[in-house]
Coordinates of C-alpha atoms in Angstrom, one line a residue:
Chain A
X1457 CA 150.5 -86.8 53.0
X1458 CA 150.1 -87.0 56.6
X1459 CA 147.4 -84.8 59.0
X1460 CA 148.8 -85.7 62.5
X1461 CA 146.1 -83.9 65.4
X1462 CA 148.9 -85.0 68.4
X1463 CA 146.7 -83.8 72.4
X1464 CA 149.7 -81.8 74.0
X1465 CA 148.0 -82.3 77.8
X1466 CA 147.9 -79.4 79.9
X1467 CA 150.8 -77.9 81.2
X1468 CA 153.7 -77.9 80.0
X1469 CA 156.2 -78.3 77.0
X1470 CA 157.3 -82.4 78.8
X1471 CA 153.9 -83.1 78.2
X1472 CA 152.9 -84.7 75.1
X1473 CA 154.2 -87.8 74.7
X1474 CA 157.0 -89.6 73.1
X1475 CA 154.9 -90.7 70.0
X1476 CA 153.6 -87.2 70.4
X1477 CA 157.3 -85.7 69.3
X1478 CA 158.1 -87.7 66.9
X1479 CA 155.7 -86.9 65.0
X1480 CA 156.4 -83.6 64.7
X1481 CA 160.3 -83.7 64.5
X1482 CA 159.1 -85.0 61.4
X1483 CA 156.4 -82.3 60.7
X1484 CA 157.4 -79.6 57.8
X1485 CA 154.1 -77.4 59.5
X1486 CA 153.3 -77.2 63.4
X1487 CA 149.7 -75.7 64.2
X1488 CA 148.8 -74.9 67.3
X1489 CA 145.3 -74.4 68.1
X1490 CA 145.6 -71.4 71.1
X1491 CA 142.1 -70.6 71.2
X1492 CA 140.6 -73.5 73.3
X1493 CA 142.8 -73.6 76.4
X1494 CA 146.3 -72.0 77.5
X1495 CA 149.4 -74.3 78.5
X1496 CA 151.2 -73.2 81.1
X1497 CA 154.0 -72.3 79.3
X1498 CA 155.6 -70.6 76.8
X1499 CA 155.5 -71.4 72.6
X1500 CA 159.1 -70.4 72.8
X1501 CA 159.7 -73.9 75.4
X1502 CA 157.6 -75.7 73.1
X1503 CA 159.7 -74.5 69.6
X1504 CA 162.8 -74.9 71.6
X1505 CA 162.1 -78.8 73.0
X1506 CA 160.4 -79.4 69.4
X1507 CA 163.3 -77.9 67.1
X1508 CA 160.1 -76.2 64.9
X1509 CA 158.3 -72.9 63.9
X1510 CA 155.2 -73.3 65.0
X1511 CA 152.0 -71.1 63.4
X1512 CA 150.1 -69.7 65.9
X1513 CA 146.4 -70.8 65.2
X1514 CA 143.7 -68.9 66.4
X1515 CA 139.7 -69.4 65.9
X1516 CA 139.5 -68.4 63.1
X1517 CA 142.3 -70.0 61.2
X1518 CA 141.1 -73.1 62.3
X1519 CA 137.9 -72.6 61.3
X1520 CA 137.5 -70.3 58.1
X1521 CA 140.7 -71.2 57.2
X1522 CA 140.8 -75.1 57.8
X1523 CA 141.7 -75.8 54.0
X1524 CA 144.7 -74.0 54.4
X1525 CA 146.2 -76.8 56.8
X1526 CA 144.1 -79.2 55.2
X1527 CA 146.0 -77.9 51.4
X1528 CA 150.2 -77.9 53.1
X1529 CA 148.6 -81.7 54.6
X1530 CA 147.8 -83.4 51.3
X1531 CA 151.9 -83.9 50.4
X1532 CA 153.7 -82.9 53.0
X1533 CA 153.5 -84.0 56.8
X1534 CA 151.8 -81.6 58.9
X1535 CA 150.9 -82.2 62.9
X1536 CA 147.6 -79.1 64.6
X1537 CA 148.5 -79.6 68.1
X1538 CA 146.0 -78.6 71.1
X1539 CA 146.6 -78.6 73.3
X1540 CA 144.6 -81.1 76.0
X1541 CA 143.6 -84.2 74.9
X1542 CA 143.5 -84.7 70.7
X1543 CA 139.5 -84.5 69.7
X1544 CA 137.8 -82.7 72.4
X1545 CA 136.5 -79.7 70.6
X1546 CA 133.6 -79.9 67.6
X1547 CA 136.5 -78.2 65.4
X1548 CA 139.3 -80.6 66.3
X1549 CA 136.6 -83.5 65.0
X1550 CA 135.3 -80.8 61.6
X1551 CA 139.0 -81.4 60.3
X1552 CA 139.7 -85.2 61.3
X1553 CA 135.9 -85.3 58.9
X1554 CA 137.5 -83.1 56.4
X1555 CA 140.8 -84.2 55.6
X1556 CA 139.8 -88.4 55.5
X1557 CA 136.7 -87.1 53.3
X1558 CA 139.9 -85.3 51.2
X1559 CA 142.3 -88.8 51.2
X1560 CA 145.1 -87.9 54.4
X1561 CA 146.1 -90.6 56.1
X1562 CA 144.8 -89.0 60.0
X1563 CA 147.0 -89.7 62.1
X1564 CA 146.1 -89.0 66.5
X1565 CA 148.0 -88.9 69.3
X1566 CA 146.0 -88.4 72.7
X1567 CA 147.0 -86.9 75.8
X1568 CA 145.7 -86.2 78.8
X1569 CA 142.0 -83.9 79.4
X1570 CA 141.2 -82.0 82.4
X1571 CA 138.1 -84.5 81.7
X1572 CA 140.0 -87.4 83.6
X1573 CA 143.0 -85.0 85.2
X1574 CA 140.0 -84.2 88.2
X1575 CA 140.6 -87.2 89.3
X1576 CA 143.7 -85.5 91.7
X1577 CA 140.5 -84.4 93.4
X1578 CA 140.0 -87.9 94.7
X1579 CA 136.5 -87.7 93.0
X1580 CA 135.3 -90.7 90.8
X1581 CA 135.8 -90.1 87.1
X1582 CA 132.5 -92.5 86.9
X1583 CA 130.0 -90.6 88.9
X1584 CA 130.7 -87.3 87.4
X1585 CA 126.8 -86.3 85.0
X1586 CA 126.9 -84.3 82.0
X1587 CA 129.9 -82.2 81.9
X1588 CA 129.2 -78.3 81.0
X1589 CA 130.9 -74.8 81.2
X1590 CA 130.2 -71.7 82.2
X1591 CA 130.4 -68.5 79.6
X1592 CA 131.3 -65.0 80.2
X1593 CA 128.0 -63.6 79.3
X1594 CA 125.6 -65.7 82.0
X1595 CA 122.9 -64.0 83.0
X1596 CA 120.8 -64.7 81.1
X1597 CA 121.9 -68.3 80.6
X1598 CA 120.1 -70.9 82.4
X1599 CA 121.4 -74.4 81.4
X1600 CA 124.9 -74.3 82.9
X1601 CA 122.6 -74.9 86.2
X1602 CA 119.8 -76.9 84.7
X1603 CA 122.6 -79.8 83.8
X1604 CA 123.4 -79.1 88.3
X1605 CA 120.6 -79.9 89.1
X1606 CA 119.7 -83.3 86.9
X1607 CA 123.0 -84.5 87.6
X1608 CA 122.8 -84.3 91.2
X1609 CA 119.1 -85.2 90.9
X1610 CA 121.2 -88.9 89.7
X1611 CA 123.6 -88.4 92.6
X1612 CA 126.9 -87.6 89.9
X1613 CA 128.8 -85.4 90.7
X1614 CA 128.9 -82.0 87.8
X1615 CA 132.2 -80.6 86.5
X1616 CA 131.8 -77.3 84.6
X1617 CA 135.1 -75.7 82.6
X1618 CA 135.2 -71.6 82.7
X1619 CA 134.8 -69.5 79.6
X1620 CA 138.4 -68.7 79.5
X1621 CA 139.9 -66.1 75.8
X1622 CA 143.4 -67.2 76.1
X1623 CA 144.4 -64.1 73.9
X1624 CA 143.9 -61.9 76.1
X1625 CA 144.2 -63.9 78.5
X1626 CA 140.8 -63.2 80.5
X1627 CA 140.0 -66.0 81.5
X1628 CA 136.2 -66.5 84.3
X1629 CA 137.5 -67.2 87.6
X1630 CA 136.4 -69.5 90.4
X1631 CA 134.7 -67.4 92.6
X1632 CA 132.9 -65.8 89.2
X1633 CA 130.9 -69.0 88.8
X1634 CA 130.2 -69.8 92.0
X1635 CA 128.3 -67.0 92.5
X1636 CA 127.2 -67.1 89.2
X1637 CA 125.1 -70.9 90.3
X1638 CA 124.3 -68.7 94.1
X1639 CA 122.3 -66.3 91.9
X1640 CA 120.8 -69.4 90.2
X1641 CA 119.7 -71.2 93.1
X1642 CA 123.1 -72.7 94.1
X1643 CA 123.0 -73.1 98.8
X1644 CA 125.9 -70.7 99.8
X1645 CA 126.9 -74.2 102.4
X1646 CA 126.9 -76.4 99.2
X1647 CA 130.9 -77.9 99.3
X1648 CA 132.5 -77.5 95.5
X1649 CA 135.8 -77.7 94.7
X1650 CA 137.7 -75.6 93.1
X1651 CA 140.9 -76.0 91.1
X1652 CA 143.7 -74.2 89.5
X1653 CA 146.2 -75.6 87.1
X1654 CA 144.9 -79.4 87.4
X1655 CA 148.1 -81.2 85.5
X1656 CA 150.8 -78.4 86.8
X1657 CA 152.7 -79.7 89.7
X1658 CA 151.2 -76.9 91.9
X1659 CA 147.9 -76.6 91.3
X1660 CA 145.6 -75.3 93.4
X1661 CA 142.5 -77.5 95.0
X1662 CA 140.4 -75.6 97.4
X1663 CA 137.2 -78.1 98.8
X1664 CA 134.5 -75.5 100.8
X1665 CA 131.4 -74.3 101.1
X1666 CA 130.1 -71.5 98.5
X1667 CA 130.5 -68.4 100.4
X1668 CA 134.0 -69.5 101.2
X1669 CA 135.5 -70.6 97.8
X1670 CA 134.3 -66.9 96.4
X1671 CA 136.9 -65.7 98.4
X1672 CA 139.9 -67.7 97.7
X1673 CA 142.2 -66.6 95.9
X1674 CA 143.1 -69.4 93.0
X1675 CA 146.7 -68.0 91.3
X1676 CA 147.1 -68.4 87.9
X1677 CA 144.7 -69.7 85.3
X1678 CA 143.4 -71.9 83.9
X1679 CA 140.5 -73.1 86.6
X1680 CA 137.4 -75.8 86.6
X1681 CA 134.9 -75.5 89.1
X1682 CA 132.7 -79.5 90.5
X1683 CA 129.8 -79.6 92.3
X1684 CA 130.4 -83.0 94.3
X1685 CA 127.0 -85.0 95.0
X1686 CA 127.0 -87.7 97.6
X1687 CA 130.6 -88.7 98.4
X1688 CA 132.1 -92.5 99.4
X1689 CA 134.3 -92.1 101.6
X1690 CA 136.9 -92.7 100.0
X1691 CA 136.1 -89.9 98.4
X1692 CA 135.2 -88.0 102.1
X1693 CA 138.8 -88.5 103.1
X1694 CA 141.1 -87.4 100.2
X1695 CA 138.6 -84.3 99.4
X1696 CA 139.5 -83.4 103.2
X1697 CA 142.9 -83.0 102.1
X1698 CA 141.9 -80.5 100.1
X1699 CA 139.5 -78.1 102.7
X1700 CA 140.9 -74.8 103.3
Chain B
X1199 CA 161.7 -89.7 98.9
X1200 CA 158.5 -89.1 95.8
X1201 CA 156.1 -91.2 94.5
X1202 CA 155.3 -91.0 91.4
X1203 CA 152.2 -92.2 89.9
X1204 CA 152.1 -91.5 86.1
X1205 CA 149.9 -92.7 83.4
X1206 CA 151.7 -94.4 80.5
X1207 CA 148.6 -94.3 77.7
X1208 CA 146.4 -96.3 75.9
X1209 CA 148.5 -98.7 73.6
X1210 CA 153.0 -98.7 73.1
X1211 CA 155.7 -97.9 74.9
X1212 CA 155.6 -94.5 73.0
X1213 CA 152.4 -92.9 74.6
X1214 CA 154.0 -92.3 77.6
X1215 CA 154.7 -88.7 77.9
X1216 CA 158.4 -86.5 77.7
X1217 CA 157.8 -85.8 81.4
X1218 CA 157.2 -89.4 82.1
X1219 CA 159.8 -91.1 81.0
X1220 CA 161.6 -88.3 82.7
X1221 CA 160.5 -90.0 86.3
X1222 CA 160.8 -93.1 85.2
X1223 CA 164.6 -92.9 84.3
X1224 CA 165.6 -91.2 87.6
X1225 CA 163.1 -93.7 89.3
X1226 CA 165.2 -96.0 91.5
X1227 CA 161.8 -98.5 91.3
X1228 CA 159.2 -99.1 88.7
X1229 CA 156.2 -100.8 89.3
X1230 CA 153.4 -101.5 86.7
X1231 CA 149.7 -101.5 87.1
X1232 CA 148.6 -104.8 86.0
X1233 CA 145.2 -105.1 86.4
X1234 CA 142.9 -102.4 85.1
X1235 CA 143.7 -102.1 81.7
X1236 CA 145.4 -103.7 78.6
X1237 CA 148.4 -102.0 76.4
X1238 CA 149.0 -103.3 73.1
X1239 CA 152.3 -103.6 73.8
X1240 CA 155.0 -106.6 75.1
X1241 CA 156.6 -105.4 78.9
X1242 CA 159.8 -105.8 78.2
X1243 CA 159.2 -102.9 75.5
X1244 CA 158.5 -100.8 78.5
X1245 CA 162.0 -101.7 80.2
X1246 CA 163.6 -101.5 76.4
X1247 CA 162.9 -96.6 76.6
X1248 CA 163.1 -96.9 80.3
X1249 CA 165.6 -98.4 80.2
X1250 CA 165.4 -100.3 83.6
X1251 CA 163.8 -103.5 85.2
X1252 CA 159.9 -103.5 85.7
X1253 CA 158.0 -104.0 89.1
X1254 CA 154.5 -106.5 88.0
X1255 CA 152.5 -105.0 89.8
X1256 CA 148.9 -107.5 90.5
X1257 CA 145.5 -106.6 92.1
X1258 CA 147.1 -108.4 95.1
X1259 CA 150.5 -106.0 95.4
X1260 CA 147.9 -102.6 94.7
X1261 CA 145.3 -103.3 97.0
X1262 CA 147.0 -105.6 99.9
X1263 CA 150.7 -104.5 99.4
X1264 CA 150.7 -101.2 99.5
X1265 CA 153.1 -100.4 102.5
X1266 CA 155.5 -102.6 100.2
X1267 CA 155.4 -99.2 97.2
X1268 CA 155.1 -96.5 99.8
X1269 CA 157.8 -98.0 101.8
X1270 CA 160.5 -98.3 98.8
X1271 CA 159.4 -94.0 98.1
X1272 CA 160.3 -93.8 101.9
X1273 CA 163.7 -92.7 100.5
X1274 CA 163.9 -94.3 97.7
X1275 CA 162.2 -93.0 93.5
X1276 CA 160.0 -95.2 93.1
X1277 CA 156.8 -95.0 89.9
X1278 CA 154.3 -96.5 89.9
X1279 CA 152.7 -97.4 86.2
X1280 CA 149.2 -96.4 85.0
X1281 CA 147.8 -97.4 82.1
X1282 CA 145.3 -94.7 80.9
X1283 CA 145.0 -91.9 82.9
X1284 CA 147.0 -91.6 85.8
X1285 CA 144.1 -91.7 88.3
X1286 CA 141.7 -94.4 87.1
X1287 CA 140.8 -96.0 89.8
X1288 CA 140.1 -96.2 93.6
X1289 CA 143.6 -98.4 94.5
X1290 CA 145.6 -95.3 92.9
X1291 CA 143.3 -93.2 94.6
X1292 CA 143.8 -94.7 97.9
X1293 CA 148.1 -95.1 97.4
X1294 CA 147.8 -90.9 95.9
X1295 CA 146.0 -91.1 99.8
X1296 CA 148.1 -93.2 101.6
X1297 CA 151.4 -91.8 99.9
X1298 CA 150.2 -87.2 101.3
X1299 CA 148.8 -89.2 105.1
X1300 CA 153.0 -91.0 105.3
X1301 CA 154.2 -87.5 104.0
X1302 CA 155.7 -88.7 101.5
X1303 CA 155.9 -86.7 98.0
X1304 CA 154.1 -87.7 95.1
X1305 CA 154.2 -86.1 91.7
X1306 CA 151.1 -87.2 89.5
X1307 CA 151.9 -87.1 86.0
X1308 CA 149.1 -87.8 84.0
X1309 CA 148.2 -88.6 80.3
X1310 CA 145.1 -89.8 77.8
X1311 CA 142.5 -92.1 78.8
X1312 CA 139.2 -94.1 77.1
X1313 CA 137.2 -91.3 78.5
X1314 CA 137.8 -88.7 76.6
X1315 CA 139.8 -91.0 73.2
X1316 CA 136.4 -92.1 72.5
X1317 CA 136.7 -88.6 70.7
X1318 CA 137.7 -89.9 67.6
X1319 CA 134.5 -90.9 67.1
X1320 CA 132.8 -88.4 66.9
X1321 CA 131.0 -88.2 69.0
X1322 CA 131.0 -84.6 71.4
X1323 CA 132.8 -85.6 75.1
X1324 CA 130.5 -83.2 76.5
X1325 CA 127.2 -85.1 75.9
X1326 CA 128.3 -88.3 77.5
X1327 CA 126.1 -89.2 80.8
X1328 CA 127.7 -91.8 83.9
X1329 CA 130.0 -94.3 81.8
X1330 CA 129.8 -97.4 83.1
X1331 CA 130.7 -100.7 83.3
X1332 CA 129.1 -104.4 82.1
X1333 CA 130.8 -107.1 83.9
X1334 CA 131.4 -111.1 82.9
X1335 CA 128.8 -112.2 85.3
X1336 CA 126.0 -110.6 84.5
X1337 CA 123.4 -112.5 84.4
X1338 CA 121.6 -111.0 87.1
X1339 CA 122.7 -107.3 87.1
X1340 CA 120.7 -104.3 86.4
X1341 CA 122.4 -101.4 86.9
X1342 CA 124.7 -100.6 83.8
X1343 CA 120.4 -100.6 81.6
X1344 CA 119.8 -98.4 84.2
X1345 CA 122.3 -96.4 83.5
X1346 CA 121.5 -96.4 80.1
X1347 CA 118.1 -95.5 80.2
X1348 CA 119.0 -92.4 82.5
X1349 CA 121.5 -91.2 79.6
X1350 CA 118.9 -91.9 76.8
X1351 CA 115.9 -90.1 78.9
X1352 CA 118.2 -87.2 79.2
X1353 CA 119.5 -87.4 75.7
X1354 CA 123.0 -87.7 76.4
X1355 CA 126.0 -90.6 75.6
X1356 CA 126.0 -94.0 77.3
X1357 CA 129.9 -95.4 77.4
X1358 CA 130.5 -98.8 78.3
X1359 CA 134.1 -100.1 79.6
X1360 CA 134.0 -103.9 79.6
X1361 CA 135.3 -105.3 82.6
X1362 CA 138.4 -107.8 81.8
X1363 CA 141.0 -109.9 83.2
X1364 CA 144.2 -108.7 81.3
X1365 CA 146.4 -111.7 83.7
X1366 CA 144.2 -114.3 81.4
X1367 CA 143.8 -112.8 78.3
X1368 CA 140.6 -113.7 79.2
X1369 CA 137.9 -110.1 77.7
X1370 CA 134.4 -109.2 77.8
X1371 CA 133.6 -108.9 74.4
X1372 CA 131.3 -105.8 72.2
X1373 CA 128.4 -108.6 71.3
X1374 CA 128.3 -109.7 74.5
X1375 CA 128.0 -106.8 75.8
X1376 CA 125.1 -105.4 73.5
X1377 CA 123.5 -109.8 73.8
X1378 CA 123.9 -108.4 76.9
X1379 CA 121.8 -105.3 76.4
X1380 CA 119.7 -106.4 75.1
X1381 CA 118.7 -109.0 77.4
X1382 CA 117.9 -106.3 79.6
X1383 CA 114.9 -104.2 77.0
X1384 CA 117.6 -102.4 74.5
X1385 CA 116.0 -102.8 70.6
X1386 CA 117.9 -104.4 68.2
X1387 CA 117.8 -101.8 65.9
X1388 CA 119.5 -99.9 68.4
X1389 CA 122.4 -97.0 66.5
X1390 CA 126.0 -98.5 68.8
X1391 CA 129.1 -98.5 68.5
X1392 CA 132.0 -100.3 69.0
X1393 CA 135.7 -99.6 69.8
X1394 CA 138.0 -101.7 69.4
X1395 CA 142.0 -100.8 70.2
X1396 CA 140.9 -97.1 70.9
X1397 CA 144.5 -95.1 71.3
X1398 CA 146.0 -97.4 68.5
X1399 CA 147.0 -96.2 65.1
X1400 CA 144.4 -99.6 63.4
X1401 CA 141.4 -99.1 66.3
X1402 CA 137.9 -100.7 64.8
X1403 CA 135.8 -98.9 65.1
X1404 CA 131.9 -100.1 64.4
X1405 CA 128.6 -97.6 63.8
X1406 CA 125.9 -100.0 63.6
X1407 CA 122.8 -101.4 64.7
X1408 CA 122.8 -103.3 67.6
X1409 CA 121.5 -106.6 65.7
X1410 CA 124.4 -106.5 63.3
X1411 CA 127.0 -105.4 65.9
X1412 CA 126.8 -108.5 67.4
X1413 CA 128.1 -110.2 64.1
X1414 CA 130.9 -108.4 63.4
X1415 CA 134.8 -109.1 64.4
X1416 CA 137.0 -107.0 66.2
X1417 CA 139.8 -108.5 66.4
X1418 CA 142.5 -108.0 70.1
X1419 CA 141.4 -106.0 72.8
X1420 CA 140.9 -104.2 74.6
X1421 CA 137.1 -103.0 73.7
X1422 CA 134.1 -100.3 74.7
X1423 CA 131.3 -100.1 73.7
X1424 CA 129.2 -96.9 73.1
X1425 CA 125.1 -96.3 72.8
X1426 CA 125.0 -92.5 71.4
X1427 CA 122.1 -90.7 72.0
X1428 CA 119.8 -87.9 69.5
X1429 CA 122.9 -87.1 67.7
X1430 CA 124.0 -84.1 66.0
X1431 CA 125.4 -83.2 62.4
X1432 CA 128.2 -82.8 63.1
X1433 CA 127.8 -86.6 65.0
X1434 CA 126.4 -88.0 62.0
X1435 CA 128.8 -86.6 59.7
X1436 CA 132.0 -88.9 61.8
X1437 CA 129.6 -92.1 62.4
X1438 CA 129.2 -92.6 59.0
X1439 CA 133.0 -93.5 58.4
X1440 CA 132.6 -95.5 60.3
X1441 CA 129.1 -98.1 59.2
X1442 CA 130.6 -101.2 57.8

């Protein structure tokens, strides 16, 4: 009948849109993708707001058992919930494509993403270059640092998403990420912005030299790191507030 | 007391989050920024859902009379609504900064943005380069085409936001934008993706050569244009669906 792919935002159960909540309440089956990001609230809180049971969908379920989800969507209302925006990962786009190929109606409901939530730092969204991720196993990985160098040459800011295994409560930290970049050749005096829990009402945002940032405590995940390039005075004015 | 800066999403009144709606319902004054984007529903529909009157805030009010908004926020609950995500324009960030300087509590509530809604095209968000805008008066403007060339050299997709004056219902169209790029030197056989009304349940998305795209009717605004770079097979698979 219908596959709703619904972004549920960044922080807690109330970040779902009114439209998304209506779709969830009308659904027969509700899957929550649990492996590309992490909410700041429990699954129980989601279930309470929805008045429905959630099926937690880890990487294996989504990638290998997508047919289970699609089979149900053939004659039922199925909602597939994604933390952040709806189509932020290849597996979600793949699910949309396969549903359409099977003539299942697909309904995309968008929501906030870390990619524009970084606007709270004062950095202009239009002045970011390519976004990249830093993986846990990064000893021999050059690519994220290469992205930084290219963005800096083009006077563009760089957003680094940090690897995570939410199932094991394991998150690459901001100091880990800064240390990786320093090992690759970034200067210790490079000003950076570390961000934790963006989208919540108590984010930690610190603007400091790399050598200082590695000593800071950011509290709970999720994390991201920004290495700004050339700043407009307005960007500087906002960043000044996050110097600690 | 509090200034809420609330993204209300891309399409209609039901794209506000549950958290955003609660904040609006608790507000004494509600401003809606009307000049950086356009919703697909009337202001009356917003007022009906909120159960409150909205004050429409054009560029002049927000940029020059921001003090009016901030004065009210000193001892009242004020919500400033932004189409898309909350901090997508310099004037919104400026409002946040000035409120904080005046010790007004600021509460940011995020929402969907065109920047990740383009995920529906199948193009990977992480493979986009710098985002740029094409203005109405573009005869002597080189910058957007320069951005395209740089992104293409780096094998990154380019998202063009198209100029708009929603107050006069005036929108730079996708054919206008493609013609601008062709005049600047883009090849007529360059494959492009034109998108209208992303975030709605009836977007028009067409993947075609530039020379074909300029003949297409996309229906109502808002519009954006993507010039993809090198494609992954999964990106190709999704784009194939939009060939018309």
